[in-house]
Coordinates of C-alpha atoms in Angstrom, one line a residue:
X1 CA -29.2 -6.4 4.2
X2 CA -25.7 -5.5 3.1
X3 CA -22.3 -7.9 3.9
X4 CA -20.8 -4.2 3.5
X5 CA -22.2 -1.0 4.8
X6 CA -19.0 2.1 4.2
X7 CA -19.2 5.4 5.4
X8 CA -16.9 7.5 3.5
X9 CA -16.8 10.2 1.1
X10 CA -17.7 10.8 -3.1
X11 CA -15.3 12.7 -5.3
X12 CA -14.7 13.7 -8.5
X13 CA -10.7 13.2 -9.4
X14 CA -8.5 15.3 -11.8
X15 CA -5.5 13.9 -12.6
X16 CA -2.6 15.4 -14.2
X17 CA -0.2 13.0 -15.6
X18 CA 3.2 15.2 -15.5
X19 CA 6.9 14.4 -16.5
X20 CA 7.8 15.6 -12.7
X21 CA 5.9 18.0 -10.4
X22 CA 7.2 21.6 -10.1
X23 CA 8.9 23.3 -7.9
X24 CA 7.1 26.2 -5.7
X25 CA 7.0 29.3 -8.5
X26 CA 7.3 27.2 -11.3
X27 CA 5.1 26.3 -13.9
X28 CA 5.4 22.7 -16.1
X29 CA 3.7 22.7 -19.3
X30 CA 2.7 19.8 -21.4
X31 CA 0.2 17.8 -18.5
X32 CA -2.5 15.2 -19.2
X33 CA -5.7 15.9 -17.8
X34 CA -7.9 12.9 -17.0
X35 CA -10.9 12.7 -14.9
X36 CA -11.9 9.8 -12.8
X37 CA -14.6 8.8 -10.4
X38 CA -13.4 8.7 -6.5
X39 CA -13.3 9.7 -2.8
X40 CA -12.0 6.7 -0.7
X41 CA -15.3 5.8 0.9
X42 CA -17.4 5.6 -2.6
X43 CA -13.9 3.5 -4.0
X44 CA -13.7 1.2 -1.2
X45 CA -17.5 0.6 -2.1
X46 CA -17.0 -0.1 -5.1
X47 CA -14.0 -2.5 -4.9
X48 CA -16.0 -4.3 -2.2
X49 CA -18.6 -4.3 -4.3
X50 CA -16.4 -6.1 -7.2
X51 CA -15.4 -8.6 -5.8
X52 CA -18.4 -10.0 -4.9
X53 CA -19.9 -8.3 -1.6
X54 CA -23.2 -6.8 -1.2
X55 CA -22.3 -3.0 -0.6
X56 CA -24.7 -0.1 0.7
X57 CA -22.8 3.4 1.0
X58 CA -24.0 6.4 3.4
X59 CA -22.4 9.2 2.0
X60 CA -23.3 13.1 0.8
X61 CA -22.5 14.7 -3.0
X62 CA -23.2 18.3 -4.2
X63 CA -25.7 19.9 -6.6
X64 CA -23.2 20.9 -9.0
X65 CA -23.9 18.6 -11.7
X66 CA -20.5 16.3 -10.3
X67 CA -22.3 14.3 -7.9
X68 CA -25.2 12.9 -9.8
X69 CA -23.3 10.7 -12.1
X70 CA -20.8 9.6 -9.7
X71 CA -23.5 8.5 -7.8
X72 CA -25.0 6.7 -10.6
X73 CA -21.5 4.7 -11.3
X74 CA -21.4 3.3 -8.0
X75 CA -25.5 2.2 -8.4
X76 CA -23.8 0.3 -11.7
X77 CA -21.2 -1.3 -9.7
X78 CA -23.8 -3.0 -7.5
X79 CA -23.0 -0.4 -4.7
X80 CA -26.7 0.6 -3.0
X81 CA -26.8 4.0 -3.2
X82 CA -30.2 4.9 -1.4
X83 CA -28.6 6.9 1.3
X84 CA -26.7 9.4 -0.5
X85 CA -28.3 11.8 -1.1
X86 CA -27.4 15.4 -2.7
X87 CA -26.6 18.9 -0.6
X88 CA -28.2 22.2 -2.3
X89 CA -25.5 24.6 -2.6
X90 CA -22.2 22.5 -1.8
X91 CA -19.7 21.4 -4.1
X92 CA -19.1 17.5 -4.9
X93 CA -16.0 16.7 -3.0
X94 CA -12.8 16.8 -5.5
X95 CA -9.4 15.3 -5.7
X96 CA -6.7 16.9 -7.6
X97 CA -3.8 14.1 -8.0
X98 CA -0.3 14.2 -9.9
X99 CA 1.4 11.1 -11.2
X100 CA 4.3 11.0 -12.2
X101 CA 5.9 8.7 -14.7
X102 CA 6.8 5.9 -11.9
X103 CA 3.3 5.7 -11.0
X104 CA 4.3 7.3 -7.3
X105 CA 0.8 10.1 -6.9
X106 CA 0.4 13.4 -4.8
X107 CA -3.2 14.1 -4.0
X108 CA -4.8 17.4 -2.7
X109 CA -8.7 17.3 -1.6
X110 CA -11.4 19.9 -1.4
X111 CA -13.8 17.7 0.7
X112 CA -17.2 19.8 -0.1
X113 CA -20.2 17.6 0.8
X114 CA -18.6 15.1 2.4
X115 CA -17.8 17.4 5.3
X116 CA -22.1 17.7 5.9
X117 CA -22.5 14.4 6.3
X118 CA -23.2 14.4 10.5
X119 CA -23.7 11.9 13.4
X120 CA -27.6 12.5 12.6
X121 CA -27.1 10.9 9.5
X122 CA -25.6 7.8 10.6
X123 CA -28.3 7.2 13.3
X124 CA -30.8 7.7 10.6
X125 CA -28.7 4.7 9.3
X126 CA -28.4 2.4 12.2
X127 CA -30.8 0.2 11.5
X128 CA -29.1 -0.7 8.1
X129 CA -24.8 -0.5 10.2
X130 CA -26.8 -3.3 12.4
X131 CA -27.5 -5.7 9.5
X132 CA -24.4 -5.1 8.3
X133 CA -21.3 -8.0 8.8
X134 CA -18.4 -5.1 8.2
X135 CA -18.4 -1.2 8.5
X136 CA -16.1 0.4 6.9
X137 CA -15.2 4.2 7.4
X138 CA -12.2 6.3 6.2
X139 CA -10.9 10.0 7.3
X140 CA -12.2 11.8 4.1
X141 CA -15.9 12.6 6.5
X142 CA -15.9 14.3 10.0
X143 CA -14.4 12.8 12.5
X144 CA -17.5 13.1 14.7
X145 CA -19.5 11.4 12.0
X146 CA -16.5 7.9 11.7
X147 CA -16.9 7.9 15.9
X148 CA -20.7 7.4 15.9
X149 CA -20.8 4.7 13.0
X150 CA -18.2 2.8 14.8
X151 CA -20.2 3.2 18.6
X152 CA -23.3 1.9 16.3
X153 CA -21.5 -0.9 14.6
X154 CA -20.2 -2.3 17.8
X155 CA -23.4 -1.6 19.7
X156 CA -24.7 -4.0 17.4
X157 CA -22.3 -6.8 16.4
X158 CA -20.9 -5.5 13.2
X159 CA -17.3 -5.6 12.6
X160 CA -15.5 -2.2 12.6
X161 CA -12.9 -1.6 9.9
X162 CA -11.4 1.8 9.7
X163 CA -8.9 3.1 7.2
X164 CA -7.3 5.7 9.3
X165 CA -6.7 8.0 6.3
X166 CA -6.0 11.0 6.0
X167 CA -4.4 10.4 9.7
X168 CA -6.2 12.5 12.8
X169 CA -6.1 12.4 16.7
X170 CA -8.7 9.7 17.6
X171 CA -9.9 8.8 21.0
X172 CA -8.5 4.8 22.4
X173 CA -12.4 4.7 22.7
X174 CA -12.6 4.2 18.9
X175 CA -9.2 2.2 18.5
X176 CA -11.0 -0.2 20.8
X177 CA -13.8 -0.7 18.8
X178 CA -11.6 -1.4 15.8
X179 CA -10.9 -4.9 14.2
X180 CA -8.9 -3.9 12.0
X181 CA -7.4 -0.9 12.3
X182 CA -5.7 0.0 8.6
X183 CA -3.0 2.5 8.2
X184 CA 0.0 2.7 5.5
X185 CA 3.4 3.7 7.1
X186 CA 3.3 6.8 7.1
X187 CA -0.3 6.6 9.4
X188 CA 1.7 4.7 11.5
X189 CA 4.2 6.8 12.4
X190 CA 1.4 9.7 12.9
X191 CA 0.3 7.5 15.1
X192 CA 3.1 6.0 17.3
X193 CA 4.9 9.6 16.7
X194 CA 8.1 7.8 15.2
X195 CA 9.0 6.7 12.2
X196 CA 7.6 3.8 10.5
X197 CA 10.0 2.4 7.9
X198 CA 9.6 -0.7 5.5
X199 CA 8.8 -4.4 6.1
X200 CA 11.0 -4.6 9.4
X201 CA 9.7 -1.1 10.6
X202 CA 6.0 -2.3 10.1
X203 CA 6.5 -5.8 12.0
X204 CA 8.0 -3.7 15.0
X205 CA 5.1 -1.2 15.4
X206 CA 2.7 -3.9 15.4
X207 CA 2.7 -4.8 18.6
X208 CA 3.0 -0.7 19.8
X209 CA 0.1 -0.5 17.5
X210 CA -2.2 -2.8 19.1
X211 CA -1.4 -1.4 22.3
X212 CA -2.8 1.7 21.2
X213 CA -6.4 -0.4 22.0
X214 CA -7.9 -2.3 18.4
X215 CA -8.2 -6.1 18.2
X216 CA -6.0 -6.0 15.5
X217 CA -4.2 -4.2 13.0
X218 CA -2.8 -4.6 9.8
X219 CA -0.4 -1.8 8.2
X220 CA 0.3 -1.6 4.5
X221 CA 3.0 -1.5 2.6
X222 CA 2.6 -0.8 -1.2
X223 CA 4.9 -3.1 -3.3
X224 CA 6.0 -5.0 -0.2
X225 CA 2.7 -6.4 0.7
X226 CA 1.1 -5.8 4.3
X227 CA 2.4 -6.5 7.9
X228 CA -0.6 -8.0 10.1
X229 CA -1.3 -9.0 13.7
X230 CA -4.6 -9.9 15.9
X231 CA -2.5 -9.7 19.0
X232 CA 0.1 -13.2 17.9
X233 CA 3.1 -12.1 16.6
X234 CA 3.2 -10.0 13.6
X235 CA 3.7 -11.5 9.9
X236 CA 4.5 -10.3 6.7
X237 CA 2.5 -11.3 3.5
X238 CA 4.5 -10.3 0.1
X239 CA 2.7 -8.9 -2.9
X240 CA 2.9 -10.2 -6.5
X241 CA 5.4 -8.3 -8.6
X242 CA 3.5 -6.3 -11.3
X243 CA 3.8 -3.2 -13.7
X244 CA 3.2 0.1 -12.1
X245 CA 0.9 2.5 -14.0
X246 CA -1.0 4.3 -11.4
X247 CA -0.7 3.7 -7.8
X248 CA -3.9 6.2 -7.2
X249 CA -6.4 3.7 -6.1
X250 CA -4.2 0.7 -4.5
X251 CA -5.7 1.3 -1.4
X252 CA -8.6 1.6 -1.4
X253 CA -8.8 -1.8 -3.5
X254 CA -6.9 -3.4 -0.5
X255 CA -9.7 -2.1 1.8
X256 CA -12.1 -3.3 -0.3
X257 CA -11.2 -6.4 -0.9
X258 CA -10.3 -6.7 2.9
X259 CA -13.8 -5.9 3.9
X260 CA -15.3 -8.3 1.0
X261 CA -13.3 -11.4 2.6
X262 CA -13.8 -10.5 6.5
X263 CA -17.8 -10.0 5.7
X264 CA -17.4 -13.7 5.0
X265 CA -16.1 -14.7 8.2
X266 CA -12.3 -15.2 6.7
X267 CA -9.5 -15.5 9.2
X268 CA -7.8 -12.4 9.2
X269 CA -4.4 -13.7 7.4
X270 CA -6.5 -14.9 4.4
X271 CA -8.6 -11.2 4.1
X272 CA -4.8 -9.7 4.3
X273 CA -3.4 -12.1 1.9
X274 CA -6.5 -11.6 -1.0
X275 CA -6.5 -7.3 -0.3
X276 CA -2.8 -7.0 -0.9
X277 CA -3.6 -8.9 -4.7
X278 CA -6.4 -6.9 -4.9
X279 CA -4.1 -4.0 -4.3
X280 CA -1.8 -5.2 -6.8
X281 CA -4.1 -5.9 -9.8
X282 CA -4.9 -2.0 -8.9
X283 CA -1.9 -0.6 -9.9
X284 CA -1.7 -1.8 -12.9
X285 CA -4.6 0.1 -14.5
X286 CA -5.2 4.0 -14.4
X287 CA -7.7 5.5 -12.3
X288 CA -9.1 4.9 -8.9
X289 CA -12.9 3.3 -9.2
X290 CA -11.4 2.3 -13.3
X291 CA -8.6 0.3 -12.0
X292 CA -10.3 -1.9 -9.3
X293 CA -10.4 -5.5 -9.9
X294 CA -12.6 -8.0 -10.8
X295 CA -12.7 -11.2 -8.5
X296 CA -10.8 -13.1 -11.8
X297 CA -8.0 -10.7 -11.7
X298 CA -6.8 -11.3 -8.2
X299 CA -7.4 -14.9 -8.5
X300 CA -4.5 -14.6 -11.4
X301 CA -2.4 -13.4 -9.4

């Protein structure tokens, strides 16, 4: 029995460090090229995971020789792996991400696998979303495939987190079944169809936000922390100043370590209050699944 069960996708991540990103027709020279283990389902996995959680992950990879050993780092990070399993003749989802020297990233995705992972596959997987304390699911698999694990999860008593990210057009059906709904700024405003700015923008859509239909929401914020509410009045929760190296898996850490806490039973203001360290302690390392903290690293913080 997992605390954890995520839904969500695998991908392998290039990632060009560049001076600045060019300009449409123009070509920068002199780029980094790193590689990095990701997809936010299979990173919020394995930040869970981290910090203490037990973690099973439903989730699909290709048979191009990618998905095998990304597979195999989440099995070393404690995540159980048993029902990914591999698609003959897709491609391994992939991220392509610039950073620029501020940290500040721009990601593009070629989803592969992830997009054949169906509804099928999560009922094949109920029994283990039952056991589960907290599901967690992301945008990064089909829509079709995030609505039925969250109808299972709340069929059967398990918490319902979902990252709304990449942002789509979801039924209130789902929003109902949320608790919480996660979404940056930017998610926000997608979804209230204004614009979401800043620490006073956040603690103003809250309330629109819930009315939308989940039992709670919490919106984040990057460098300013995270604006919560589980239908009281909003509140702000400020994160720990630190050096910014690579903002590519902040994030997902925050989800993570959200899930991890809440799977415990932890009011939400606590969860909120350990993810945005978590999220912190993030950006201070490179990478996306190579920068997620260790339980001792939030706690210094």
């Amino acid at each position: 029995m997992a605390d954890v069960f995520v839904v969500g996708s695998i991908n392998q991540d290039f990632v060009l460090s560049v001076e600045r990103r060019p300009v449409p027709g123009e070509t920068v020279t002199d780029a980094r090229l790193a590689t990095h283990n990701g997809g936010k389902g299979a990173n919020q996995a394995a930040a869970a995971a981290l910090l203490g959680a037990s973690v099973a992950f439903l989730g699909r990879v290709g048979d191009d020789g990618f998905g095998g050993p990304l597979v195999r780092a989440l099995s070393d990070k404690g995540v159980d792996t048993t029902l990914v399993q591999e698609v003959p003749g897709s491609s391994t989802g992939a991220a392509f991400i610039t950073v620029t020297p501020d940290g500040e990233n721009a990601i593009t995705v070629a989803p592969g696998a992830n997009r054949r992972l169906t509804a099928e596959d999560v009922d094949d997987a109920s029994g283990f979303i039952g056991e589960a304390r907290v599901l967690v699911a992301q945008m990064e698999v089909p829509l079709e495939v995030v609505l039925r694990a969250v109808e299972v999860a709340a069929g059967n008593g398990t918490r319902a987190l979902v990252n709304l990210a990449p942002p789509f057009e979801v039924p209130r059906a789902l929003l109902e079944k949320l608790d919480p709904l996660v979404i940056n700024e930017h998610e926000a405003a997608f979804l209230l169809g204004e614009s979401v700015e800043g620490v006073d923008g956040a603690l103003d859509a809250a309330p629109r936000l819930l009315s939308l239909g989940p039992r709670s929401v919490v919106v984040t914020l990057g460098e300013d922390g995270a604006v919560f509410s589980d239908g009281e009045s909003a509140q702000h929760l400020t994160a720990p100043k630190v050096k910014v190296v690579d903002t590519t898996g902040a994030g997902d850490a925050f989800i993570g370590a959200l899930a991890a806490k809440l799977a415990t039973d932890a009011p939400l203001e606590d969860a909120v209050a350990y993810a945005v360290r978590a999220g912190a302690a993030a950006v201070t390392e490179a990478g996306a699944q190579g920068a997620l903290p260790t339980p001792e690293t939030v706690e210094a913080l």
